[in-house]
């Protein structure tokens, strides 16, 4: 049937018809909120390149997590910034390291309402800003893959002991998921899940995050361990390897410039697929909105819808709490009309 019998506009005529025919419905439970917690802070400190995002003190972290839970957000993912950094990132697996302290706090306060995830990497903890201890071969300085695995294993156990429900290795070292699974199981944390940053691209869109996490590499970049933005088949291979090694969830990161990867991963696997809407994705929309060039809330919800439509079950987004509140307010307003 074609025009004029068919009219596609019939089903777009009213808000109620559009609601009925909507294929993707955003829900607060789709979202995970990233939170930065910095050792030694008594007040939160704004991150200039990420409007609305702060480095938290332990006190403000608790409030932010409680607000997220209240808004219906599914979980939080924690990033820690230690006072003291060194070559191997010792603070990352210290039982009194900042993320471990934060996890213990949040377990007690919101541990039953929120999934507590911990980003598992060393770049915030090393004095050189790379994701693991370094090794030198000739003139070449790079992250020592196998020594890094031992460090990640120990960090995973520390995070699990402090109350993480999910650890999320983001360092893109080969074998990291297997090393972490073995260490967790040996320490009787067999119920702690692994969300693998499986397809993590070496992206310019991480720029603002490095200010928030104070993790800018002091030399070079991460291209020798993160993925080339040109590679889709390789992303599927990374995902498959992480599943073989025991990942419970797999992540694609960034989200918006990699929606094709989200879709391909969704079609290839049965486990939950997570997409990370990264700092630069937030920054570009916030900057455009601040200039009056975009409608901020519409753009926010449109990107989240796109990421879900591409196949992500869960979206990690700095807008989690706000988007959750917006969705609830919109639904409530509809009922009152
Ligand atoms: C740490 C890590 C990064 C992000 C999440 N975990 C930065 C990086 O790899 O340089 C980026 C998140 C964002 O940009 O919002 N390895």
Short mmCIF file of N, CA, C and O and ligand atoms in Angstrom, two decimals, residues 79 119 121 123 131 170 197 200 205-206 209-210 222 226 253 276 278-279 318, ligand 1:
data_model
loop_
_atom_site.label_atom_id
_atom_site.label_comp_id
_atom_site.label_asym_id
_atom_site.label_seq_id
_atom_site.Cartn_x
_atom_site.Cartn_y
_atom_site.Cartn_z
N UNK A 79 35.43 6.23 40.06
CA UNK A 79 36.81 6.52 39.67
C UNK A 79 37.47 7.23 40.84
O UNK A 79 36.91 8.19 41.37
N UNK A 119 35.56 1.24 38.37
CA UNK A 119 36.46 1.24 37.22
C UNK A 119 37.77 0.64 37.71
O UNK A 119 38.25 0.98 38.78
N UNK A 121 41.46 0.40 36.75
CA UNK A 121 42.58 0.80 35.92
C UNK A 121 43.61 1.46 36.82
O UNK A 121 43.35 1.74 37.99
N UNK A 123 45.58 4.23 35.57
CA UNK A 123 46.05 5.52 35.05
C UNK A 123 45.82 6.69 36.01
O UNK A 123 46.55 7.67 35.98
N UNK A 131 48.27 3.19 32.00
CA UNK A 131 47.32 2.27 32.64
C UNK A 131 47.96 1.10 33.37
O UNK A 131 47.26 0.21 33.85
N UNK A 170 39.38 -1.34 32.54
CA UNK A 170 39.34 -0.42 31.40
C UNK A 170 40.71 -0.17 30.79
O UNK A 170 40.87 0.72 29.97
N UNK A 197 35.55 -3.47 29.65
CA UNK A 197 35.65 -2.45 28.61
C UNK A 197 36.30 -3.20 27.44
O UNK A 197 37.51 -3.18 27.28
N UNK A 200 37.35 -0.73 23.55
CA UNK A 200 37.63 0.63 23.99
C UNK A 200 38.61 1.26 23.00
O UNK A 200 39.73 0.79 22.83
N UNK A 205 37.70 11.79 22.38
CA UNK A 205 36.56 12.16 23.23
C UNK A 205 36.78 11.88 24.72
O UNK A 205 35.91 12.14 25.52
N UNK A 206 37.95 11.33 25.08
CA UNK A 206 38.27 11.15 26.50
C UNK A 206 38.94 12.39 27.09
O UNK A 206 39.26 12.41 28.29
N UNK A 209 37.72 13.92 30.44
CA UNK A 209 37.83 12.95 31.55
C UNK A 209 39.19 13.03 32.21
O UNK A 209 39.33 12.86 33.42
N UNK A 210 40.20 13.28 31.40
CA UNK A 210 41.55 13.24 31.96
C UNK A 210 41.80 14.40 32.92
O UNK A 210 42.63 14.30 33.81
N UNK A 222 47.80 6.47 24.33
CA UNK A 222 47.39 5.11 24.69
C UNK A 222 47.17 4.23 23.47
O UNK A 222 46.51 3.19 23.55
N UNK A 226 44.96 0.86 23.45
CA UNK A 226 43.56 1.04 23.09
C UNK A 226 43.39 0.85 21.58
O UNK A 226 44.35 0.86 20.83
N UNK A 253 33.03 1.67 23.96
CA UNK A 253 33.34 3.01 24.43
C UNK A 253 34.27 3.72 23.45
O UNK A 253 35.24 3.11 23.02
N UNK A 276 29.38 3.39 26.84
CA UNK A 276 29.82 4.50 27.69
C UNK A 276 29.77 5.80 26.89
O UNK A 276 30.54 5.98 25.95
N UNK A 278 30.94 9.07 26.74
CA UNK A 278 32.12 9.57 27.45
C UNK A 278 32.12 11.08 27.61
O UNK A 278 31.26 11.79 27.08
N UNK A 279 33.15 11.54 28.31
CA UNK A 279 33.25 12.95 28.69
C UNK A 279 33.14 13.91 27.50
O UNK A 279 32.46 14.93 27.58
N UNK A 318 27.09 10.63 32.22
CA UNK A 318 27.20 11.65 33.27
C UNK A 318 25.86 12.33 33.52
O UNK A 318 25.69 13.02 34.51
C1 LIG B 1 40.64 4.86 32.34
C2 LIG B 1 39.41 5.39 31.71
C3 LIG B 1 39.26 6.45 30.77
C4 LIG B 1 37.87 6.66 30.64
C5 LIG B 1 37.23 5.71 31.42
N1 LIG B 1 38.20 4.92 32.06
C6 LIG B 1 40.24 7.33 30.13
C7 LIG B 1 41.22 6.85 29.17
O1 LIG B 1 41.27 5.70 28.77
O2 LIG B 1 42.06 7.67 28.82
C8 LIG B 1 37.22 7.72 29.80
C9 LIG B 1 35.87 8.16 30.24
C10 LIG B 1 35.39 9.45 29.68
O3 LIG B 1 36.02 10.08 28.81
O4 LIG B 1 34.33 9.89 30.12
N2 LIG B 1 41.42 4.00 31.65
#
